[in-house]
Short mmCIF file of C-alpha atoms in Angstrom, two decimals:
data_model
loop_
_atom_site.label_atom_id
_atom_site.label_comp_id
_atom_site.label_asym_id
_atom_site.label_seq_id
_atom_site.Cartn_x
_atom_site.Cartn_y
_atom_site.Cartn_z
CA MET A 1 -24.10 59.22 -31.28
CA LYS A 2 -25.19 59.74 -34.86
CA LYS A 3 -24.37 56.13 -35.66
CA PHE A 4 -26.55 54.91 -32.76
CA ILE A 5 -29.50 56.95 -33.98
CA VAL A 6 -29.18 55.52 -37.49
CA LEU A 7 -29.11 51.97 -36.11
CA ALA A 8 -32.19 52.63 -33.97
CA GLY A 9 -34.03 53.98 -36.97
CA ALA A 10 -33.01 50.97 -39.07
CA LEU A 11 -34.25 48.64 -36.34
CA VAL A 12 -37.66 50.28 -36.14
CA LEU A 13 -38.04 50.08 -39.92
CA ALA A 14 -36.94 46.45 -40.03
CA LEU A 15 -39.35 45.41 -37.28
CA ALA A 16 -42.22 47.41 -38.69
CA ALA A 17 -41.85 45.55 -41.98
CA LEU A 18 -42.52 42.21 -40.28
CA LEU A 19 -46.10 42.99 -39.27
CA PRO A 20 -48.86 45.31 -40.47
CA ALA A 21 -48.83 48.65 -38.67
CA GLU A 22 -51.89 47.85 -36.58
CA GLN A 23 -50.24 44.66 -35.27
CA GLU A 24 -46.87 46.09 -34.22
CA ASN A 25 -45.86 44.74 -30.85
CA TYR A 26 -42.59 44.75 -28.91
CA LEU A 27 -43.76 42.86 -25.82
CA HIS A 28 -43.39 39.17 -25.12
CA TYR A 29 -46.48 37.88 -23.31
CA SER A 30 -46.37 34.74 -21.20
CA PHE A 31 -48.95 33.02 -19.02
CA THR A 32 -48.79 30.34 -16.35
CA ALA A 33 -51.93 28.65 -15.11
CA GLN A 34 -52.99 25.77 -12.89
CA LEU A 35 -56.31 24.07 -13.60
CA ILE A 36 -58.34 21.41 -11.86
CA VAL A 37 -60.09 19.39 -14.57
CA ALA A 38 -62.40 16.39 -14.61
CA ASP A 39 -60.58 14.67 -17.50
CA PRO A 40 -56.92 15.69 -18.00
CA ASP A 41 -56.59 13.91 -21.36
CA LYS A 42 -59.63 15.68 -22.79
CA ALA A 43 -58.50 19.02 -21.36
CA SER A 44 -55.09 18.55 -22.98
CA GLN A 45 -56.71 17.78 -26.35
CA ASP A 46 -59.03 20.78 -26.01
CA LEU A 47 -56.08 23.08 -25.29
CA GLY A 48 -54.20 21.80 -28.35
CA ALA A 49 -57.25 22.25 -30.56
CA TRP A 50 -57.87 25.78 -29.25
CA CYS A 51 -54.24 26.73 -29.82
CA GLU A 52 -54.30 25.53 -33.45
CA LEU A 53 -57.63 27.27 -34.01
CA MET A 54 -56.05 30.54 -32.83
CA GLY A 55 -53.21 30.07 -35.34
CA GLY A 56 -50.64 28.75 -32.88
CA TYR A 57 -48.92 25.50 -32.03
CA PHE A 58 -48.07 23.48 -28.93
CA VAL A 59 -44.54 22.85 -27.68
CA LEU A 60 -45.49 20.12 -25.19
CA LYS A 61 -48.75 18.29 -24.62
CA SER A 62 -49.39 15.64 -21.98
CA SER A 63 -52.10 14.71 -19.52
CA ASP A 64 -50.61 16.92 -16.80
CA ARG A 65 -49.06 19.82 -18.71
CA VAL A 66 -49.48 21.79 -21.94
CA ILE A 67 -47.05 24.41 -23.25
CA MET A 68 -48.29 26.31 -26.28
CA ARG A 69 -47.57 29.35 -28.42
CA PHE A 70 -50.30 31.42 -30.00
CA PRO A 71 -50.61 34.91 -31.58
CA TYR A 72 -50.52 37.61 -28.90
CA SER A 73 -53.62 39.19 -30.45
CA GLN A 74 -55.59 36.26 -28.96
CA ASN A 75 -54.43 36.92 -25.38
CA GLY A 76 -57.86 38.04 -24.24
CA ARG A 77 -59.42 34.72 -25.24
CA LEU A 78 -57.15 32.51 -23.12
CA LEU A 79 -58.64 32.94 -19.64
CA PRO A 80 -62.31 32.60 -20.76
CA PHE A 81 -61.36 29.39 -22.57
CA LEU A 82 -59.55 28.02 -19.51
CA ASP A 83 -62.63 28.80 -17.41
CA SER A 84 -64.77 26.87 -19.89
CA ILE A 85 -62.76 23.62 -19.68
CA ALA A 86 -61.74 23.66 -15.99
CA GLU A 87 -63.56 22.72 -12.85
CA GLU A 88 -61.47 25.41 -11.16
CA VAL A 89 -58.74 27.81 -12.30
CA LEU A 90 -56.41 27.72 -9.30
CA ASP A 91 -53.91 30.21 -10.66
CA PHE A 92 -53.61 32.47 -13.70
CA SER A 93 -50.50 34.64 -13.92
CA PRO A 94 -49.85 36.87 -16.96
CA GLN A 95 -46.49 38.53 -17.61
CA ALA A 96 -45.09 40.86 -20.26
CA VAL A 97 -41.48 41.71 -21.10
CA ASP A 98 -40.48 44.64 -23.33
CA LEU A 99 -38.09 43.34 -26.02
CA ARG A 100 -37.08 46.62 -27.67
CA GLU A 101 -33.79 47.08 -25.81
CA GLU A 102 -32.69 43.51 -26.52
CA LEU A 103 -33.77 43.76 -30.16
CA LEU A 104 -31.78 46.97 -30.59
CA GLY A 105 -28.71 45.44 -28.97
CA LEU A 106 -28.80 42.38 -31.23
CA THR A 107 -29.31 44.45 -34.37
CA SER A 108 -26.38 46.70 -33.45
CA ALA A 109 -24.14 43.70 -32.71
CA ILE A 110 -24.99 42.05 -36.03
CA GLN A 111 -24.34 45.22 -38.01
CA SER A 112 -20.97 45.86 -36.31
CA ARG A 113 -19.78 42.32 -37.06
CA GLU A 114 -20.92 42.56 -40.66
CA GLU A 115 -18.93 45.80 -41.04
CA ILE A 116 -15.78 44.17 -39.60
CA LEU A 117 -16.33 41.13 -41.81
CA SER A 118 -16.58 43.33 -44.89
CA LYS A 119 -13.29 45.08 -44.03
CA ASN A 120 -11.50 41.77 -43.43
CA LEU A 121 -12.65 40.39 -46.78
CA ALA A 122 -11.34 43.53 -48.50
CA PHE A 123 -7.84 42.89 -47.06
CA ILE A 124 -7.70 39.15 -47.68
CA ASP A 125 -6.13 39.46 -51.15
CA LYS A 126 -3.61 42.10 -50.06
CA THR A 127 -1.74 40.23 -47.36
CA THR A 128 0.74 37.37 -46.96
CA ILE A 129 -0.18 33.72 -46.58
CA GLU A 130 0.17 34.00 -42.79
CA GLY A 131 -1.97 37.12 -42.82
CA THR A 132 -4.58 35.43 -45.03
CA LEU A 133 -4.84 32.48 -42.66
CA ALA A 134 -5.27 34.84 -39.70
CA ILE A 135 -7.97 36.79 -41.55
CA GLU A 136 -9.78 33.60 -42.57
CA LYS A 137 -9.79 32.46 -38.94
CA GLU A 138 -11.27 35.78 -37.84
CA VAL A 139 -13.80 35.66 -40.69
CA MET A 140 -15.01 32.21 -39.59
CA GLN A 141 -15.35 33.47 -36.00
CA LEU A 142 -17.32 36.53 -37.17
CA LEU A 143 -19.61 34.40 -39.33
CA SER A 144 -20.29 32.07 -36.41
CA GLU A 145 -21.07 34.94 -34.06
CA THR A 146 -23.25 36.66 -36.65
CA GLU A 147 -25.31 33.53 -37.26
CA GLU A 148 -25.77 33.02 -33.54
CA LEU A 149 -26.92 36.62 -33.08
CA LYS A 150 -29.31 36.33 -36.02
CA GLY A 151 -30.76 33.22 -34.44
CA LYS A 152 -31.40 35.12 -31.20
CA LEU A 153 -32.95 37.97 -33.18
CA ASN A 154 -35.29 35.57 -34.97
CA ARG A 155 -36.28 34.05 -31.63
CA LEU A 156 -37.12 37.47 -30.20
CA ASN A 157 -39.15 38.35 -33.28
CA GLY A 158 -41.04 35.12 -32.73
CA ASP A 159 -41.54 35.95 -29.03
CA ARG A 160 -43.11 39.31 -29.82
CA ILE A 161 -45.55 37.71 -32.27
CA TYR A 162 -46.41 34.55 -30.30
CA ALA A 163 -47.43 34.50 -26.64
CA ARG A 164 -46.44 31.51 -24.50
CA ALA A 165 -48.72 29.65 -22.11
CA ASP A 166 -47.58 27.00 -19.63
CA ILE A 167 -50.63 25.24 -18.21
CA SER A 168 -50.59 22.60 -15.48
CA LEU A 169 -53.52 20.18 -15.30
CA ARG A 170 -54.58 18.60 -12.03
CA TYR A 171 -57.17 15.90 -11.67
CA LEU A 172 -59.59 15.99 -8.77
CA GLU A 173 -59.97 12.34 -7.87
CA LYS A 174 -63.47 11.05 -7.23
CA LYS A 175 -62.29 9.52 -3.98
CA LEU A 176 -64.31 10.69 -0.99
CA PRO A 177 -62.54 11.88 2.17
CA SER A 178 -61.73 9.21 4.70
CA ILE A 179 -63.27 9.18 8.15
CA ILE A 180 -60.30 9.72 10.45
CA PRO A 181 -61.49 10.42 14.01
CA SER A 182 -59.79 13.34 15.70
CA SER A 183 -58.88 13.57 19.36
CA PHE A 184 -60.75 16.90 19.37
CA ALA A 185 -64.47 16.24 19.18
CA TRP A 186 -65.48 19.43 17.36
CA LEU A 187 -63.16 18.65 14.43
CA ASN A 188 -65.11 15.44 13.81
CA GLY A 189 -68.18 17.53 13.09
CA ILE A 190 -66.59 19.29 10.11
CA ASP A 191 -67.76 17.12 7.24
CA PHE A 192 -68.89 18.49 3.88
CA TYR A 193 -71.32 15.67 3.14
CA LYS A 194 -73.07 15.88 6.49
CA PHE A 195 -73.23 19.62 6.02
CA ILE A 196 -74.92 19.27 2.62
CA LYS A 197 -77.39 16.75 4.06
CA ARG A 198 -78.09 19.08 7.00
CA THR A 199 -77.23 16.26 9.44
CA ASN A 200 -74.62 18.11 11.49
CA MET A 201 -76.69 21.13 12.38
CA ARG A 202 -77.74 19.91 15.84
CA ILE A 203 -74.87 21.59 17.65
CA ARG A 204 -74.69 21.34 21.45
CA SER A 205 -73.06 24.31 23.14
CA SER A 206 -73.31 26.33 26.32
CA LEU A 207 -72.49 29.46 24.35
CA ALA A 208 -75.23 31.57 22.86
CA GLY A 209 -75.65 34.63 20.70
CA ILE A 210 -73.93 34.90 17.34
CA LYS A 211 -73.60 38.32 15.76
CA ALA A 212 -73.53 37.80 11.99
CA GLU A 213 -75.01 38.96 8.72
CA ALA A 214 -76.03 36.76 5.83
CA PRO A 215 -74.45 37.18 2.39
CA GLU A 216 -76.39 39.35 -0.03
CA GLY A 217 -79.44 37.55 -1.41
CA PHE A 218 -79.64 34.96 1.40
CA ALA A 219 -82.68 34.56 3.65
CA VAL A 220 -81.86 34.19 7.36
CA PHE A 221 -83.34 31.66 9.74
CA ASN A 222 -81.91 30.51 13.07
CA LYS A 223 -81.85 27.17 14.80
CA GLY A 224 -80.37 26.08 18.09
CA ARG A 225 -81.68 29.06 20.11
CA GLY A 226 -78.95 31.42 19.08
CA ARG A 227 -76.17 28.85 18.95
CA THR A 228 -76.35 28.46 15.18
CA PHE A 229 -76.72 31.10 12.48
CA MET A 230 -78.14 29.81 9.20
CA ALA A 231 -79.18 31.33 5.87
CA LEU A 232 -80.30 29.98 2.50
CA SER A 233 -80.01 31.31 -1.04
CA PRO A 234 -82.92 31.02 -3.54
CA GLU A 235 -80.98 28.14 -5.14
CA GLY A 236 -80.75 26.29 -1.83
CA ALA A 237 -77.10 27.03 -1.02
CA LEU A 238 -76.61 26.78 2.75
CA TYR A 239 -74.63 29.31 4.79
CA THR A 240 -74.15 28.52 8.45
CA ILE A 241 -72.13 29.65 11.45
CA TYR A 242 -72.10 27.82 14.74
CA ARG A 243 -70.25 28.37 17.97
CA ILE A 244 -68.74 25.75 20.25
CA ASN A 245 -66.67 25.73 23.40
CA ASN A 246 -62.92 26.25 23.11
CA TYR A 247 -62.08 22.93 24.75
CA PRO A 248 -59.39 22.09 25.51
CA ARG A 249 -58.58 25.77 25.64
CA MET A 250 -56.03 26.55 22.91
CA ASP A 251 -55.14 29.62 20.87
CA LEU A 252 -56.04 30.37 17.26
CA ALA A 253 -52.67 29.19 15.89
CA PHE A 254 -53.13 25.76 17.48
CA TRP A 255 -56.65 25.23 16.15
CA THR A 256 -55.62 26.49 12.70
CA LYS A 257 -52.92 23.80 12.44
CA ALA A 258 -55.21 21.14 13.93
CA LEU A 259 -58.01 21.87 11.46
CA GLN A 260 -55.68 21.98 8.47
CA LYS A 261 -54.05 18.67 9.42
CA GLN A 262 -57.38 16.96 10.09
CA LEU A 263 -58.95 17.91 6.76
CA SER A 264 -55.77 17.30 4.74
CA ASP A 265 -55.29 13.85 6.29
CA SER A 266 -58.95 13.04 5.59
CA GLY A 267 -58.58 13.76 1.88
CA TYR A 268 -59.79 17.34 1.48
CA ARG A 269 -57.65 19.43 -0.88
CA LEU A 270 -56.64 22.88 0.33
CA HIS A 271 -57.55 25.56 -2.23
CA LYS A 272 -56.93 28.77 -0.33
CA GLY A 273 -55.72 29.84 3.08
CA PRO A 274 -55.24 30.04 5.91
CA GLU A 275 -55.90 33.78 5.67
CA GLU A 276 -56.31 35.85 8.80
CA PHE A 277 -59.28 38.15 9.32
CA THR A 278 -60.84 40.16 12.15
CA GLY A 279 -64.51 39.62 12.96
CA PRO A 280 -66.87 41.70 15.12
CA GLU A 281 -65.66 39.97 18.31
CA GLU A 282 -62.61 37.82 17.56
CA LYS A 283 -59.78 37.23 15.14
CA GLY A 284 -60.02 34.21 12.89
CA VAL A 285 -58.65 32.36 9.88
CA TYR A 286 -60.30 31.59 6.58
CA PHE A 287 -59.89 28.42 4.48
CA GLU A 288 -61.29 27.16 1.19
CA TRP A 289 -61.27 23.41 0.61
CA ILE A 290 -62.02 21.31 -2.48
CA VAL A 291 -63.81 17.98 -2.28
CA PRO A 292 -65.51 15.76 -4.92
CA TYR A 293 -69.28 16.15 -5.05
CA GLN A 294 -71.59 14.64 -7.70
#
C-alpha cells in the first residue's frame, strides 16, 4: 500500500511538470460533427487553417472529412467556428474521457519493469553462461515491453493536451427536387417552391376551423374561410397550416411513410424526424427537410 501511494505521488509530479499549473488537464476531449457546406474543398481548407491557427495539426484532410488535433484549451472555439463555415451543423457530439487511471497504470507498469531490469543487470556478471543468456533474453523482453509502455504513456500525454475532432463534410447539391406525381393528390401539393411563391395556398377542403397559434412575433391572417391558417414574420417568413380530407382514409403511420417516401424520392433531404407530437385535437408527426434555395 505504501508503494502504491509513492507511485501515485510520483505520477502526479511527473504529469504536473509537463504543463503549467493553470493548464493541468487529465481528460481527453473528442468531438464528432457532421456539416452541410456549400463548398467542401473550401470548408476543408478553412478547417485546416483554423486548426493550425489554434496551434494544432490535422491528421486527415479531404473534401468529405477532416480529422484534426488542437489544444484542448481551444475547445470552446470549435462549435462557433463550425457554425461560421457551415450551411447547417447536422450533428455536434462532444465527449471526454478521464485518463488518470490509465496514466497511473502505465507509470506503475513501467516502474516495475525498470526495477526488475535493474536487478537482472546486477546478476548478469555473477552467473554461468547459460544463466547469462537467459538473463539477456529476459532483459531484451523487459526493454521491449518498457518501450511499448512508454509509447502508450506518451500517447496519453498527447491526448490530454490535444483534443481530437472528426468532422464529416456533406455537400448540398444545387439540384432541385424532381416532380414525381403521387397517387395521393394531397402529397402533390407539398412543394417548397410553390409554398415560397404562395401558389399552393388555394386549398379546397370540406373541413373548416383550425385551432392554432402563430409563433412568437408573427402576425396572423387567415385565408380560405377557416380552412387555412397563415401568419407572417416582419421579415416575410411564411407560417401556414391547412387542413384536407383524410382520403383515402388511412392512419397516421401510413401517411407518415407515404410523405417521407414522396419527398425523399423527389430529392428533398431529411434533416430531422419523424418525431411524434400531440396537438390540441390530434396526434401528429414532425419533419424537417432540406432543399436548395437561392
